């Protein structure tokens, strides 16, 4: 998808596609390894930054010094998941087999999302850099000048070739604006971040755990296609990886979303 088309219905340009990446990719929950009583003096700000830098280095990602303040703001404002607003949806149906939930069919209403499309040398780099720029927008680099609040999941639009064997290194990372900012979304200072009104969309969501690297995403796409009653009703070359927890967490929570054609 291009910058003007990162919508939930899968529309837009691009050749192929977070939220996810390989083991250890930096996300919000990485920060929760620091307890509340350790924050937030200036020494801890440096330590948090160094922690992110160490984790990111394993994925050939550089975390710059200007990320120190956004990292600390997210850490101090997100102690515990109760402070994170879920993206609202209506459950339409559930498909189970032998007591196992295969997928949920959900209706997501029209809403404002901040999204950025990034293409780096590797898939993991694209996701990391996209997330960090969205993070700066959430934390202060917006027209309100303040912290906007966190919503979950952070989603990554991924794109594949026709037979779902290759994922593009171009990804769209998107953040749902909290309810109190939906009517008048603060505008981003970063000109590459676009505020989009995503239309109401029917999503087929399948939960999975573990790493969200290129191999597992391909496997999850194929697994979802197998359990859907009518996969042809869904967009065939754009999918969403919804991330709820840190990829390094032992009990990862992710979802693969298929988008119903409109």
CSV table of C-alpha atoms in Angstrom, one decimal:
chain,number,residue,atom,x,y,z
A,1,UNK,CA,0.0,0.0,0.0
A,2,UNK,CA,1.2,3.5,-0.7
A,3,UNK,CA,1.1,6.3,1.8
A,4,UNK,CA,-2.4,7.3,0.9
A,5,UNK,CA,-3.9,3.8,0.8
A,6,UNK,CA,-3.0,2.0,4.1
A,7,UNK,CA,-6.6,1.1,4.7
A,8,UNK,CA,-8.1,-1.9,6.6
A,9,UNK,CA,-9.8,-3.2,3.5
A,10,UNK,CA,-6.4,-4.0,1.9
A,11,UNK,CA,-6.6,-1.3,-0.8
A,12,UNK,CA,-3.6,0.7,-2.1
A,13,UNK,CA,-0.4,0.2,-4.0
A,14,UNK,CA,2.8,-1.8,-3.3
A,15,UNK,CA,4.2,-5.1,-4.3
A,16,UNK,CA,3.7,-7.2,-1.2
A,17,UNK,CA,3.3,-6.4,2.5
A,18,UNK,CA,3.6,-6.1,12.3
A,19,UNK,CA,3.2,-6.3,13.8
A,20,UNK,CA,5.6,-8.5,14.2
A,21,UNK,CA,9.1,-9.6,13.4
A,22,UNK,CA,11.6,-12.2,14.6
A,23,UNK,CA,12.4,-13.1,18.2
A,24,UNK,CA,13.5,-10.0,20.2
A,25,UNK,CA,11.9,-7.2,18.0
A,26,UNK,CA,11.3,-4.2,20.1
A,27,UNK,CA,7.7,-3.3,21.1
A,28,UNK,CA,5.9,-1.9,24.0
A,29,UNK,CA,6.0,-5.0,26.2
A,30,UNK,CA,9.8,-5.1,26.1
A,31,UNK,CA,9.6,-2.1,28.3
A,32,UNK,CA,7.7,-3.9,31.0
A,33,UNK,CA,10.9,-5.8,32.1
A,34,UNK,CA,11.6,-2.6,34.0
A,35,UNK,CA,9.5,-2.3,37.2
A,36,UNK,CA,7.7,0.9,38.1
A,37,UNK,CA,10.0,1.8,41.0
A,38,UNK,CA,13.0,1.9,38.6
A,39,UNK,CA,11.5,4.7,36.6
A,40,UNK,CA,11.7,7.5,35.4
A,41,UNK,CA,14.9,9.4,36.3
A,42,UNK,CA,17.4,10.4,33.7
A,43,UNK,CA,19.7,7.5,34.3
A,44,UNK,CA,16.9,5.1,33.7
A,45,UNK,CA,16.0,6.9,30.5
A,46,UNK,CA,19.5,6.2,29.3
A,47,UNK,CA,19.3,2.5,30.4
A,48,UNK,CA,16.0,2.1,28.6
A,49,UNK,CA,17.5,3.5,25.5
A,50,UNK,CA,20.5,1.2,25.7
A,51,UNK,CA,18.2,-1.8,26.3
A,52,UNK,CA,16.3,-1.0,23.1
A,53,UNK,CA,19.6,-0.4,21.2
A,54,UNK,CA,20.9,-3.8,22.3
A,55,UNK,CA,17.8,-5.7,21.3
A,56,UNK,CA,17.5,-3.8,18.0
A,57,UNK,CA,21.2,-4.4,17.1
A,58,UNK,CA,20.5,-8.1,16.7
A,59,UNK,CA,18.1,-7.2,13.8
A,60,UNK,CA,20.5,-4.7,12.2
A,61,UNK,CA,18.3,-1.8,13.4
A,62,UNK,CA,19.8,1.4,14.9
A,63,UNK,CA,17.8,3.1,17.6
A,64,UNK,CA,18.8,6.8,17.7
A,65,UNK,CA,19.3,9.0,20.7
A,66,UNK,CA,16.1,10.9,20.0
A,67,UNK,CA,14.1,7.8,20.8
A,68,UNK,CA,15.1,8.1,24.5
A,69,UNK,CA,12.1,10.4,25.5
A,70,UNK,CA,9.4,8.4,23.5
A,71,UNK,CA,10.7,5.2,25.1
A,72,UNK,CA,10.4,6.6,28.6
A,73,UNK,CA,7.0,8.1,28.0
A,74,UNK,CA,5.6,4.9,26.8
A,75,UNK,CA,7.1,3.0,29.7
A,76,UNK,CA,5.8,5.4,32.4
A,77,UNK,CA,2.4,5.7,30.8
A,78,UNK,CA,1.9,2.0,30.1
A,79,UNK,CA,2.7,0.1,33.3
A,80,UNK,CA,0.2,-2.7,33.0
A,81,UNK,CA,-2.0,-3.6,30.1
A,82,UNK,CA,-5.1,-2.0,31.8
A,83,UNK,CA,-3.8,1.4,30.5
A,84,UNK,CA,-4.1,0.2,26.9
A,85,UNK,CA,-7.3,0.7,25.0
A,86,UNK,CA,-8.5,-2.2,22.8
A,87,UNK,CA,-9.5,-1.5,19.3
A,88,UNK,CA,-13.3,-1.9,19.4
A,89,UNK,CA,-15.1,-4.6,17.4
A,90,UNK,CA,-18.3,-6.6,17.3
A,91,UNK,CA,-18.0,-10.4,17.4
A,92,UNK,CA,-20.1,-11.8,14.5
A,93,UNK,CA,-19.3,-15.6,14.7
A,94,UNK,CA,-16.8,-18.1,16.0
A,95,UNK,CA,-15.8,-21.3,14.3
A,96,UNK,CA,-14.6,-24.2,16.5
A,97,UNK,CA,-13.6,-27.8,15.9
A,98,UNK,CA,-13.3,-30.3,18.7
A,99,UNK,CA,-13.4,-27.6,21.3
A,100,UNK,CA,-10.6,-25.6,19.5
A,101,UNK,CA,-11.2,-22.1,18.3
A,102,UNK,CA,-10.2,-21.9,14.7
A,103,UNK,CA,-11.1,-18.3,14.0
A,104,UNK,CA,-13.5,-15.4,14.9
A,105,UNK,CA,-15.4,-13.3,12.4
A,106,UNK,CA,-15.5,-9.7,13.6
A,107,UNK,CA,-16.9,-6.3,12.4
A,108,UNK,CA,-14.5,-3.4,12.9
A,109,UNK,CA,-16.2,0.0,12.5
A,110,UNK,CA,-14.9,2.9,10.5
A,111,UNK,CA,-12.2,4.8,12.4
A,112,UNK,CA,-9.1,6.9,12.3
A,113,UNK,CA,-5.7,5.1,12.1
A,114,UNK,CA,-2.2,6.6,11.9
A,115,UNK,CA,-0.2,4.6,9.5
A,116,UNK,CA,3.2,4.7,7.8
A,117,UNK,CA,4.5,2.6,5.0
A,118,UNK,CA,8.2,1.6,5.2
A,119,UNK,CA,10.5,-0.4,3.0
A,120,UNK,CA,13.9,-1.2,4.3
A,121,UNK,CA,16.5,-3.9,3.3
A,122,UNK,CA,14.9,-6.5,5.5
A,123,UNK,CA,11.3,-7.2,6.7
A,124,UNK,CA,12.3,-6.9,10.3
A,125,UNK,CA,14.0,-3.5,9.7
A,126,UNK,CA,10.9,-2.2,8.0
A,127,UNK,CA,8.7,-3.1,11.0
A,128,UNK,CA,11.1,-1.8,13.6
A,129,UNK,CA,11.6,1.6,11.9
A,130,UNK,CA,7.9,1.9,11.1
A,131,UNK,CA,7.0,1.2,14.7
A,132,UNK,CA,9.5,3.7,16.1
A,133,UNK,CA,8.1,6.5,13.9
A,134,UNK,CA,4.6,5.7,15.0
A,135,UNK,CA,5.8,5.7,18.6
A,136,UNK,CA,7.2,9.2,18.2
A,137,UNK,CA,3.8,10.4,16.9
A,138,UNK,CA,2.0,8.8,19.9
A,139,UNK,CA,4.4,10.3,22.4
A,140,UNK,CA,4.7,14.0,21.4
A,141,UNK,CA,5.4,14.5,17.8
A,142,UNK,CA,1.9,15.5,17.0
A,143,UNK,CA,-0.1,18.7,16.8
A,144,UNK,CA,-1.4,18.4,20.4
A,145,UNK,CA,2.2,18.2,21.6
A,146,UNK,CA,1.2,15.5,24.2
A,147,UNK,CA,1.0,11.8,24.8
A,148,UNK,CA,-2.0,10.4,23.0
A,149,UNK,CA,-2.4,7.1,24.8
A,150,UNK,CA,-1.9,3.5,23.7
A,151,UNK,CA,-4.2,1.2,21.8
A,152,UNK,CA,-3.9,-2.5,21.1
A,153,UNK,CA,-3.2,-4.2,18.8
A,154,UNK,CA,-0.6,-2.4,16.8
A,155,UNK,CA,-1.2,-3.9,13.3
A,156,UNK,CA,1.1,-4.5,10.4
A,157,UNK,CA,-0.2,-4.8,6.9
A,158,UNK,CA,1.8,-7.4,5.1
A,159,UNK,CA,1.7,-8.1,1.3
A,160,UNK,CA,2.5,-11.4,-0.5
A,161,UNK,CA,2.8,-12.7,-4.0
A,162,UNK,CA,-0.1,-14.6,-5.5
A,163,UNK,CA,0.7,-18.0,-4.1
A,164,UNK,CA,1.6,-16.7,-0.6
A,165,UNK,CA,5.2,-17.9,-0.8
A,166,UNK,CA,7.0,-14.5,-0.6
A,167,UNK,CA,6.4,-11.5,1.7
A,168,UNK,CA,7.4,-8.0,0.6
A,169,UNK,CA,9.8,-6.0,2.8
A,170,UNK,CA,7.4,-3.1,2.4
A,171,UNK,CA,5.0,-3.0,5.4
A,172,UNK,CA,2.4,-0.6,6.7
A,173,UNK,CA,2.5,-0.2,10.5
A,174,UNK,CA,-0.8,1.3,11.9
A,175,UNK,CA,-2.1,2.6,15.2
A,176,UNK,CA,-5.7,3.1,16.1
A,177,UNK,CA,-6.4,6.5,17.5
A,178,UNK,CA,-7.9,6.3,21.1
A,179,UNK,CA,-11.6,7.1,21.4
A,180,UNK,CA,-11.0,10.6,22.7
A,181,UNK,CA,-9.0,11.5,19.6
A,182,UNK,CA,-11.2,9.8,17.0
A,183,UNK,CA,-13.3,13.0,16.3
A,184,UNK,CA,-10.3,15.2,15.8
A,185,UNK,CA,-7.1,13.2,15.4
A,186,UNK,CA,-3.9,15.2,16.2
A,187,UNK,CA,-1.9,15.6,13.1
A,188,UNK,CA,1.6,14.0,12.8
A,189,UNK,CA,4.7,16.1,12.6
A,190,UNK,CA,6.2,13.4,10.5
A,191,UNK,CA,5.0,13.9,6.9
A,192,UNK,CA,5.3,10.2,6.1
A,193,UNK,CA,2.7,9.3,8.7
A,194,UNK,CA,-0.8,9.6,7.3
A,195,UNK,CA,-4.1,9.8,9.2
A,196,UNK,CA,-6.5,7.5,7.4
A,197,UNK,CA,-10.2,6.8,7.9
A,198,UNK,CA,-10.4,3.1,7.5
A,199,UNK,CA,-13.8,1.9,6.4
A,200,UNK,CA,-16.0,-0.6,8.3
A,201,UNK,CA,-14.5,-4.0,7.6
A,202,UNK,CA,-15.2,-7.6,8.3
A,203,UNK,CA,-12.2,-9.5,9.6
A,204,UNK,CA,-11.5,-13.2,10.1
A,205,UNK,CA,-9.0,-13.4,13.0
A,206,UNK,CA,-7.0,-16.5,14.0
A,207,UNK,CA,-4.8,-16.4,17.2
A,208,UNK,CA,-1.3,-17.8,17.2
A,209,UNK,CA,1.7,-17.7,19.4
A,210,UNK,CA,5.5,-17.6,18.8
A,211,UNK,CA,7.6,-15.5,16.5
A,212,UNK,CA,6.2,-13.4,13.7
A,213,UNK,CA,9.0,-13.7,11.2
A,214,UNK,CA,8.6,-14.2,7.5
A,215,UNK,CA,8.4,-18.0,7.7
A,216,UNK,CA,5.8,-18.1,10.5
A,217,UNK,CA,3.7,-15.4,8.8
A,218,UNK,CA,3.6,-17.4,5.5
A,219,UNK,CA,2.7,-20.5,7.6
A,220,UNK,CA,-0.1,-18.7,9.4
A,221,UNK,CA,-1.5,-17.3,6.2
A,222,UNK,CA,-1.7,-20.8,4.7
A,223,UNK,CA,-3.1,-22.3,7.9
A,224,UNK,CA,-5.9,-19.6,8.0
A,225,UNK,CA,-6.7,-20.2,4.3
A,226,UNK,CA,-7.2,-23.9,5.1
A,227,UNK,CA,-9.7,-23.4,8.0
A,228,UNK,CA,-11.8,-20.7,6.3
A,229,UNK,CA,-15.1,-22.0,4.9
A,230,UNK,CA,-14.8,-19.6,1.9
A,231,UNK,CA,-11.3,-18.1,1.6
A,232,UNK,CA,-12.3,-16.6,-1.8
A,233,UNK,CA,-14.4,-13.9,0.0
A,234,UNK,CA,-11.2,-12.4,1.4
A,235,UNK,CA,-8.5,-10.2,0.0
A,236,UNK,CA,-5.8,-12.5,-1.4
A,237,UNK,CA,-2.6,-10.5,-1.3
A,238,UNK,CA,-2.8,-8.3,1.8
A,239,UNK,CA,-3.1,-9.5,5.3
A,240,UNK,CA,-2.7,-8.1,8.8
A,241,UNK,CA,-0.6,-9.3,11.6
A,242,UNK,CA,-2.0,-8.0,14.9
A,243,UNK,CA,0.4,-7.8,17.8
A,244,UNK,CA,-0.7,-7.8,21.4
A,245,UNK,CA,2.6,-8.7,23.2
A,246,UNK,CA,6.3,-8.4,22.9
A,247,UNK,CA,7.8,-10.9,20.4
A,248,UNK,CA,10.4,-12.0,23.0
A,249,UNK,CA,7.7,-12.8,25.5
A,250,UNK,CA,7.3,-16.5,26.3
A,251,UNK,CA,3.5,-16.4,25.9
A,252,UNK,CA,3.2,-14.3,22.7
A,253,UNK,CA,-0.2,-13.2,21.6
A,254,UNK,CA,-0.7,-12.5,17.9
A,255,UNK,CA,-3.5,-12.8,15.4
A,256,UNK,CA,-3.6,-13.2,11.7
A,257,UNK,CA,-6.4,-11.2,10.1
A,258,UNK,CA,-7.9,-12.0,6.7
A,259,UNK,CA,-10.0,-9.0,5.3
A,260,UNK,CA,-13.3,-9.7,3.7
A,261,UNK,CA,-13.6,-8.2,0.2
A,262,UNK,CA,-15.8,-5.1,0.0
